[in-house]
Amino acid sequence: MDPVSIQVDVQLSPAQLEAIARRAAEIVAAASAQQSDPRSPYLTIAEAAEFLRTRRQRVDDLLSERLLTRVKDGGRTLIARAELEAYLRGETRRARRARLVDEAA
C-alpha cells in the first residue's frame, strides 16, 4: 500500500494559538517535574576525567594530593559530582566539604 500525502490548512486565532502553546508548556513542565535528575551524583575516575576534560592521570593526581575526596564502593573509586563542580569553581577542599555537609543536612 502506497503512503498517501494530504495537506490540511488550519486557521487559528491568536487566542487559540496561545491556548495550544500554554497547554503544550504545561505538559512539558509536568513531565519535567516528574523526572528526577538522571545523572548520578558520583562519577568514576574515567567519568571524572571526562567531566574535567583532562587525563585520568590528572584525576589520580588530584586524589593522591587530597585535592579531591575518593569514595570507595567495593572495588570502585567514585568522586562526588558536586565536589568536581566546586573544584572547577576554585573552592578549597575545606569549603567544598563544608558545603557538601550543609547540603546533605
Coordinates of C-alpha atoms in Angstrom, one line a residue:
M1 CA 0.0 0.0 0.0
D2 CA 1.5 3.4 -1.0
P3 CA 1.5 6.2 1.5
V4 CA -1.0 8.9 0.9
S5 CA 0.0 12.5 1.3
I6 CA -2.5 15.2 2.1
Q7 CA -2.2 18.8 3.1
V8 CA -4.5 20.4 5.6
D9 CA -4.6 24.1 6.3
V10 CA -5.8 25.1 9.7
Q11 CA -6.6 28.7 10.7
L12 CA -6.3 29.6 14.3
S13 CA -6.9 32.8 16.0
P14 CA -4.1 34.3 18.2
A15 CA -6.1 33.3 21.3
Q16 CA -6.4 29.7 20.1
L17 CA -2.7 29.5 19.2
E18 CA -1.9 30.9 22.7
A19 CA -4.1 28.3 24.3
I20 CA -2.3 25.5 22.4
A21 CA 1.1 26.9 23.4
R22 CA 0.1 27.2 27.1
R23 CA -1.2 23.6 27.1
A24 CA 2.0 22.3 25.5
A25 CA 4.1 24.2 28.1
E26 CA 2.0 22.7 30.9
I27 CA 2.6 19.2 29.5
V28 CA 6.3 19.7 29.2
A29 CA 6.6 21.2 32.7
A30 CA 4.6 18.3 34.2
A31 CA 6.8 15.8 32.5
S32 CA 10.0 17.6 33.6
A33 CA 8.7 17.8 37.2
Q34 CA 8.2 14.0 37.3
Q35 CA 11.7 13.2 36.2
S36 CA 14.5 13.3 38.7
D37 CA 18.0 14.2 37.6
P38 CA 19.1 11.2 35.7
R39 CA 22.8 12.0 36.3
S40 CA 24.4 10.0 39.1
P41 CA 25.8 12.1 42.0
Y42 CA 29.0 10.1 41.7
L43 CA 31.4 9.6 38.9
T44 CA 34.1 7.0 38.2
I45 CA 37.7 8.2 37.7
A46 CA 37.3 7.9 34.0
E47 CA 34.0 9.8 34.0
A48 CA 35.6 12.5 36.3
A49 CA 38.4 12.9 33.8
E50 CA 35.9 13.4 31.0
F51 CA 34.0 15.8 33.2
L52 CA 37.1 17.8 33.9
R53 CA 38.3 17.4 30.3
T54 CA 41.6 16.1 31.4
R55 CA 43.5 12.8 31.5
R56 CA 42.7 10.1 34.0
Q57 CA 46.2 10.5 35.5
R58 CA 45.3 14.1 36.4
V59 CA 42.3 12.9 38.4
D60 CA 44.5 10.3 40.1
D61 CA 47.0 13.0 41.0
L62 CA 44.2 15.2 42.5
L63 CA 43.1 12.3 44.6
S64 CA 46.6 11.5 45.7
E65 CA 47.2 15.2 46.6
R66 CA 43.9 15.0 48.6
L67 CA 42.5 17.9 46.5
L68 CA 39.6 15.6 45.7
T69 CA 37.9 13.1 48.0
R70 CA 37.6 9.5 46.9
V71 CA 34.6 7.4 47.9
K72 CA 35.1 3.6 47.7
D73 CA 32.3 1.4 46.6
G74 CA 33.6 -2.1 46.6
G75 CA 36.5 -2.1 44.2
R76 CA 35.4 1.1 42.5
T77 CA 36.6 4.6 43.3
L78 CA 34.0 7.3 42.9
I79 CA 34.1 11.1 43.2
A80 CA 31.1 13.3 44.0
R81 CA 30.0 15.3 41.0
A82 CA 29.3 18.3 43.4
E83 CA 32.9 18.2 44.6
L84 CA 34.2 18.3 41.0
E85 CA 31.9 21.2 40.2
A86 CA 33.2 23.0 43.3
Y87 CA 36.8 22.2 42.4
L88 CA 36.2 23.8 39.0
R89 CA 34.8 26.9 40.7
G90 CA 38.1 27.2 42.6
E91 CA 36.7 26.4 46.1
T92 CA 39.1 25.0 48.6
R93 CA 38.7 21.4 49.8
R94 CA 37.6 22.6 53.2
A95 CA 35.0 24.9 51.8
R96 CA 33.8 22.1 49.4
R97 CA 33.5 19.6 52.2
A98 CA 31.6 22.1 54.5
R99 CA 29.2 22.9 51.7
L100 CA 28.6 19.3 50.9
V101 CA 27.9 18.6 54.6
D102 CA 25.4 21.5 54.7
E103 CA 23.7 20.3 51.5
A104 CA 23.3 16.8 53.0
A105 CA 21.7 18.1 56.2

